[in-house]
Short mmCIF file of C-alpha atoms in Angstrom, two decimals:
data_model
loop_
_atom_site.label_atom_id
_atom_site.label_comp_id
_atom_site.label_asym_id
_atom_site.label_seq_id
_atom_site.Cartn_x
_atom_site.Cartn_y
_atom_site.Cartn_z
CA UNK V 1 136.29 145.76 92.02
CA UNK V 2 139.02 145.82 89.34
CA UNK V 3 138.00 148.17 86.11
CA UNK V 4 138.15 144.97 83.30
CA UNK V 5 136.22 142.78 81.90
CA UNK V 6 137.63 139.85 84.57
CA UNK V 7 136.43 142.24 87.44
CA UNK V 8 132.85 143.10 85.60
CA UNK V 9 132.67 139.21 86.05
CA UNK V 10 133.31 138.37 89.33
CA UNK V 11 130.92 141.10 90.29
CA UNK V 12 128.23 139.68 88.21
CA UNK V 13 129.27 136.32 89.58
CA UNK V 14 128.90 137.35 92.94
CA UNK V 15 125.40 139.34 92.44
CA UNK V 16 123.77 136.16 90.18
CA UNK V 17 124.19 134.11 93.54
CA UNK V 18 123.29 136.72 95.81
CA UNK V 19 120.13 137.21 93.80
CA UNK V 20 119.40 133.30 93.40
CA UNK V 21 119.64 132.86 97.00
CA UNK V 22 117.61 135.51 98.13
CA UNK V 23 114.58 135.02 95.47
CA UNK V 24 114.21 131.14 96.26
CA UNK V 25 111.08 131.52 98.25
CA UNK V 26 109.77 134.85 95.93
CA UNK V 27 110.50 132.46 92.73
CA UNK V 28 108.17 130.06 94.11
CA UNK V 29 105.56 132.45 94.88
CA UNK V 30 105.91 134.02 91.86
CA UNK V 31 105.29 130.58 89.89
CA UNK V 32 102.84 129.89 92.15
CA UNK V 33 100.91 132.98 90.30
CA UNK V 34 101.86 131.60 87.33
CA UNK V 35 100.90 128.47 86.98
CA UNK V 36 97.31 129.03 88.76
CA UNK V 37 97.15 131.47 85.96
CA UNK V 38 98.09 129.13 83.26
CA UNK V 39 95.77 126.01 84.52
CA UNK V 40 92.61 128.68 84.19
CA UNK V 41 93.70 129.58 80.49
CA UNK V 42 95.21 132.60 81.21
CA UNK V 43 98.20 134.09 79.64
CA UNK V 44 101.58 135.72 81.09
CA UNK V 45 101.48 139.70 80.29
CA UNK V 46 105.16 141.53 80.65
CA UNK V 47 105.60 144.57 80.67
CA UNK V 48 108.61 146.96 80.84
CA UNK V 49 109.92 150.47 79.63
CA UNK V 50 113.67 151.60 78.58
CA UNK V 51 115.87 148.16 78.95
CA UNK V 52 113.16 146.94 81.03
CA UNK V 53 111.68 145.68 78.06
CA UNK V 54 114.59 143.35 77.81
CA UNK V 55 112.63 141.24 80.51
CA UNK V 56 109.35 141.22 78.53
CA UNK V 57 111.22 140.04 75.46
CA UNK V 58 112.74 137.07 77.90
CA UNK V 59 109.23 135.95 78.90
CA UNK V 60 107.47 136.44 76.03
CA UNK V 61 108.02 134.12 72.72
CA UNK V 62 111.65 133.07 72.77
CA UNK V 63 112.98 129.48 72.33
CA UNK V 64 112.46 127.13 75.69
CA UNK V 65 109.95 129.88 77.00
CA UNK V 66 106.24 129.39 77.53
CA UNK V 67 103.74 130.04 74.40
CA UNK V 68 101.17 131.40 76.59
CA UNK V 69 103.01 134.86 76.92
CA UNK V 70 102.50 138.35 75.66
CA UNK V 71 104.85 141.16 75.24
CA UNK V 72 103.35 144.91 75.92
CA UNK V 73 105.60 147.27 74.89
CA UNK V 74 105.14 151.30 74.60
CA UNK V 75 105.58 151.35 70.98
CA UNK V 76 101.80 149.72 71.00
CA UNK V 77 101.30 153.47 71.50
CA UNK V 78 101.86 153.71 67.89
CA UNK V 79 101.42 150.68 66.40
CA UNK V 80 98.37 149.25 67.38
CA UNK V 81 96.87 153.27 69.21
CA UNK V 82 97.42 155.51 66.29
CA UNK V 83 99.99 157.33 67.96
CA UNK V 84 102.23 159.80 66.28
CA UNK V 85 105.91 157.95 65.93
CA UNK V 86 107.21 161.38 67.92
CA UNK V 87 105.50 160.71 71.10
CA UNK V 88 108.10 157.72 71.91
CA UNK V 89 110.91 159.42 74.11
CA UNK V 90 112.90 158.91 76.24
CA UNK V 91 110.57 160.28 78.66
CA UNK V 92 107.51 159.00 77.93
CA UNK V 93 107.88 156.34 80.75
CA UNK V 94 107.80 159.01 83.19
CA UNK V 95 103.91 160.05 81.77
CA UNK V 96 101.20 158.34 83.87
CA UNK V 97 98.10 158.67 81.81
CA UNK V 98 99.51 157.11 78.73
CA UNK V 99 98.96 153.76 80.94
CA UNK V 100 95.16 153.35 80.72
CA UNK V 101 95.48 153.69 77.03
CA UNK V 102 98.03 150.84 76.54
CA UNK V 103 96.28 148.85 78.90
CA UNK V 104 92.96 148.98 77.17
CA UNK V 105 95.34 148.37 73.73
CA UNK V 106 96.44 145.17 75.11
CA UNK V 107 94.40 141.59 74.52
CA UNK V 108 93.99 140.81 78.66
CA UNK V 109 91.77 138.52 79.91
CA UNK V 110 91.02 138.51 83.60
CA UNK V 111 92.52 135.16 84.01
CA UNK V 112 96.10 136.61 83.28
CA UNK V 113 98.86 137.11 85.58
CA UNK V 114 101.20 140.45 84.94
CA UNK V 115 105.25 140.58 85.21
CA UNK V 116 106.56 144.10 85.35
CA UNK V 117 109.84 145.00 85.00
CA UNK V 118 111.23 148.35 86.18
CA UNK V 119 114.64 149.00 87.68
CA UNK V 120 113.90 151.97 89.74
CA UNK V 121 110.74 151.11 89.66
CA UNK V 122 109.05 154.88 90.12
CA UNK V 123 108.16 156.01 86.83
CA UNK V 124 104.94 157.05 85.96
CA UNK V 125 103.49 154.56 83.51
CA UNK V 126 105.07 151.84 85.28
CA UNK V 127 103.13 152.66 88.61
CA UNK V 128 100.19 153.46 86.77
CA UNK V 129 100.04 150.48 84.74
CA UNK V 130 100.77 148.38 87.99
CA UNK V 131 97.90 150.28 89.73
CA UNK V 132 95.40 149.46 86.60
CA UNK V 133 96.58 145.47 86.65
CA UNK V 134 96.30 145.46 90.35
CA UNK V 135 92.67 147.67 90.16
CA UNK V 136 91.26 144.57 87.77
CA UNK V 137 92.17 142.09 89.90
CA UNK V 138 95.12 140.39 88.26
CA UNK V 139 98.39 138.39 90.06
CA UNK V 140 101.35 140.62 89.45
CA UNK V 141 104.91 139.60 89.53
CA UNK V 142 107.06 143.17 90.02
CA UNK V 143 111.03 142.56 89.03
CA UNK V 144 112.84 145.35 90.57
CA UNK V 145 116.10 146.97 92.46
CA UNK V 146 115.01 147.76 95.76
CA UNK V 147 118.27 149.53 96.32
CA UNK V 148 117.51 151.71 93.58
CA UNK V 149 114.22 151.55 94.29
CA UNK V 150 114.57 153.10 97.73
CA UNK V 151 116.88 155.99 97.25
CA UNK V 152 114.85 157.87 94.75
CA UNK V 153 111.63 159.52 94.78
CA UNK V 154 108.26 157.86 92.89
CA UNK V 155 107.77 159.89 89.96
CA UNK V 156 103.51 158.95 90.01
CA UNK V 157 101.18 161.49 91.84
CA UNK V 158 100.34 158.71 94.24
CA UNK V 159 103.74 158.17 95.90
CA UNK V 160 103.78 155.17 95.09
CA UNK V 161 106.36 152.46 93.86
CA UNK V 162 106.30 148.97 91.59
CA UNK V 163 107.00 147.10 94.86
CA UNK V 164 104.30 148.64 96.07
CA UNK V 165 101.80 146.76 94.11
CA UNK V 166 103.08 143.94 93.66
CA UNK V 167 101.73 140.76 95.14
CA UNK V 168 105.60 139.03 94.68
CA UNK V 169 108.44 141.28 94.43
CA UNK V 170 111.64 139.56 92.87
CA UNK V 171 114.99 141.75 93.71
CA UNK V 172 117.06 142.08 91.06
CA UNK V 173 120.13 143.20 93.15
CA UNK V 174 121.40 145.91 91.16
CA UNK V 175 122.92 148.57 93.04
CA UNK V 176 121.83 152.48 92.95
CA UNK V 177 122.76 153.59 89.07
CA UNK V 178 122.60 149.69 88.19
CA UNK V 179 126.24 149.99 86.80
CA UNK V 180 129.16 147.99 89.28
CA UNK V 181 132.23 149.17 88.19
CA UNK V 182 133.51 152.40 89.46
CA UNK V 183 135.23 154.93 87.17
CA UNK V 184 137.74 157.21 88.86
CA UNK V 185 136.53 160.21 87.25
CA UNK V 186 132.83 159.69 89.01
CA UNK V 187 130.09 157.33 87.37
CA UNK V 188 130.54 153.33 86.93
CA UNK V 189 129.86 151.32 83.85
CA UNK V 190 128.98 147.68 83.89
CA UNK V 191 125.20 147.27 84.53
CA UNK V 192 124.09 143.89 85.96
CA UNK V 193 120.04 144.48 85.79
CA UNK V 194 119.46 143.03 82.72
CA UNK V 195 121.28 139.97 83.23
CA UNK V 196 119.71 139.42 86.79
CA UNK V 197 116.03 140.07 85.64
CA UNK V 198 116.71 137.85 83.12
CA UNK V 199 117.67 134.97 85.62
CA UNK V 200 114.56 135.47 88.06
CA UNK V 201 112.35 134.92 85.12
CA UNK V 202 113.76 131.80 83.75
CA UNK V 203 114.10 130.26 87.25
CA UNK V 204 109.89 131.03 87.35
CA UNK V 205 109.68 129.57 83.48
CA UNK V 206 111.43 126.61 85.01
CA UNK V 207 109.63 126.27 87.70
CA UNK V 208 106.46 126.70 86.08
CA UNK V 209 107.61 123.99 83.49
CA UNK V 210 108.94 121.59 86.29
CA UNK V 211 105.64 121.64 88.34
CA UNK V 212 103.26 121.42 84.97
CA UNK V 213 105.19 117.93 83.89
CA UNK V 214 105.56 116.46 87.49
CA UNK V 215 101.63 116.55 87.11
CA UNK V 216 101.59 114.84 84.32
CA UNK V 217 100.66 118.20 82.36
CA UNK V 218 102.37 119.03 79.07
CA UNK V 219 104.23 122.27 78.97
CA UNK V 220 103.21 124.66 76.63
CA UNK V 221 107.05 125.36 75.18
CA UNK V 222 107.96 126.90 72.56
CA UNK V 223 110.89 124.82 70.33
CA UNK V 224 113.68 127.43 68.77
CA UNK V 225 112.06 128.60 65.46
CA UNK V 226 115.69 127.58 63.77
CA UNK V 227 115.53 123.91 64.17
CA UNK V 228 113.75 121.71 61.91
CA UNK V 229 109.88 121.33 62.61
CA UNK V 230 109.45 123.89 64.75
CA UNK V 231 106.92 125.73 62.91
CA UNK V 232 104.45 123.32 62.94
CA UNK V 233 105.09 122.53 66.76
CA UNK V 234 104.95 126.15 67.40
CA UNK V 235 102.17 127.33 65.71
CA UNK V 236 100.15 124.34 66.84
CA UNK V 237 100.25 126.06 70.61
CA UNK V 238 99.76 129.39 69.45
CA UNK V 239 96.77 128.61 67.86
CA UNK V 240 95.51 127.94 71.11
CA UNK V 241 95.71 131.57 72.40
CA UNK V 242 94.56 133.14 69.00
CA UNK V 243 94.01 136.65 69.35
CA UNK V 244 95.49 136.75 73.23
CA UNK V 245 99.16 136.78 72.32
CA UNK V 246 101.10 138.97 70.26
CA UNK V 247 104.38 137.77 67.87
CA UNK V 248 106.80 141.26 66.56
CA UNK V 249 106.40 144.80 67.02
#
């Protein structure tokens, strides 16, 4: 693994197939979930912490994605909890009993399927959220290194792990640290987690989408807001999930 930008990509390269092949029959399962979900009205929750929340932001509301999506992030904490601003740190994700709260902040109908997003997978309000989604009853997706995953220690007081909980666990194939490139002075840089996670949920999206309009179903898709007439296309499909989906913040 060369140290450049050539060598960053033929690691990533080699890790996007690695990944595709090995989550074939997980995406399937996963949009399985998904689509029951979506033909009983309910709506796709993601959720993720730190660059986690990079995977909720590629499920929920971007161009080509589905409409029926929402995007819980911890910053509800303050923005729709009351919060003080100070309480988001960098460690907050490791705090179980904030979970409850931003679970009860959220608009979830028992219909809804979940999609969480963790890397290692062990901190606190990840575990505890997943416990809380799995406790009501809800399908959830878990997107995860279980590399990572399996050389560290679960920072909840159960023990327990994402993959745990999850009813489909997609692998994300990062390695331990999540960066691919090793520096010679210890450490690596290069992370490939983001890109991955990213993958594994647009290969559900599609699928989702390609199993919706071979039954004769129109997919709820959202158009890019920057062409013309999206608006109106957009905000048309929206309206059907008023007050159960969430745009900014």
């Amino acid at each position: 693994m060369t140290l450049s930008p050539e060598g960053y990509l033929d690691v990533v390269t080699e890790t996007i197939g690695r990944v595709a092949a090995a989550a074939r029959d997980g995406v399937r399962r996963a949009a399985d979930l998904v689509t029951d979900a979506l033909r009983a009205g309910g709506v796709v929750q993601a959720f993720g912490t730190g660059h986690s929340e990079a995977l909720a932001m590629e499920i929920a509301g971007r161009a080509g994605g589905l409409v029926p999506t929402n995007r819980i992030a911890l910053r509800d904490l303050v923005l729709r909890g009351g919060e003080p601003v100070d309480i988001l740190g960098p460690t907050l994700e490791r705090d179980p009993t904030v979970a409850r709260r931003l679970y009860e902040l959220t608009p979830i109908d028992p219909r809804d399927v979940f999609v969480i997003a963790s890397n290692s997978g062990v901190n606190g309000t990840i575990v505890e959220f997943a416990s809380l989604v799995k406790e009501h009853g809800h399908g959830l997706i878990a997107i995860t290194s279980q590399q990572h995953s399996a050389r560290v220690a679960s920072r909840h007081p159960s023990g327990r792990k994402l993959s745990d909980l999850a009813d489909v666990v997609l692998d994300n194939g990062a390695p331990y640290g999540d960066a691919t490139l090793p520096l010679p002075s210890g450490g690596a840089v290069g992370a490939v987690s983001s890109i991955t996670a990213a993958l594994l949920a647009q290969q559900v999206v599609v699928e989702v989408v390609r199993r919706l309009v071979a039954a004769g179903e129109t997919a709820p898709v959202y158009l890019s807001a920057n062409i013309p007439d999206s608006d109106e296309h957009n905000n048309t499909l929206e309206a059907r999930y008023a007050g159960r989906i969430r745009r900014g913040g």
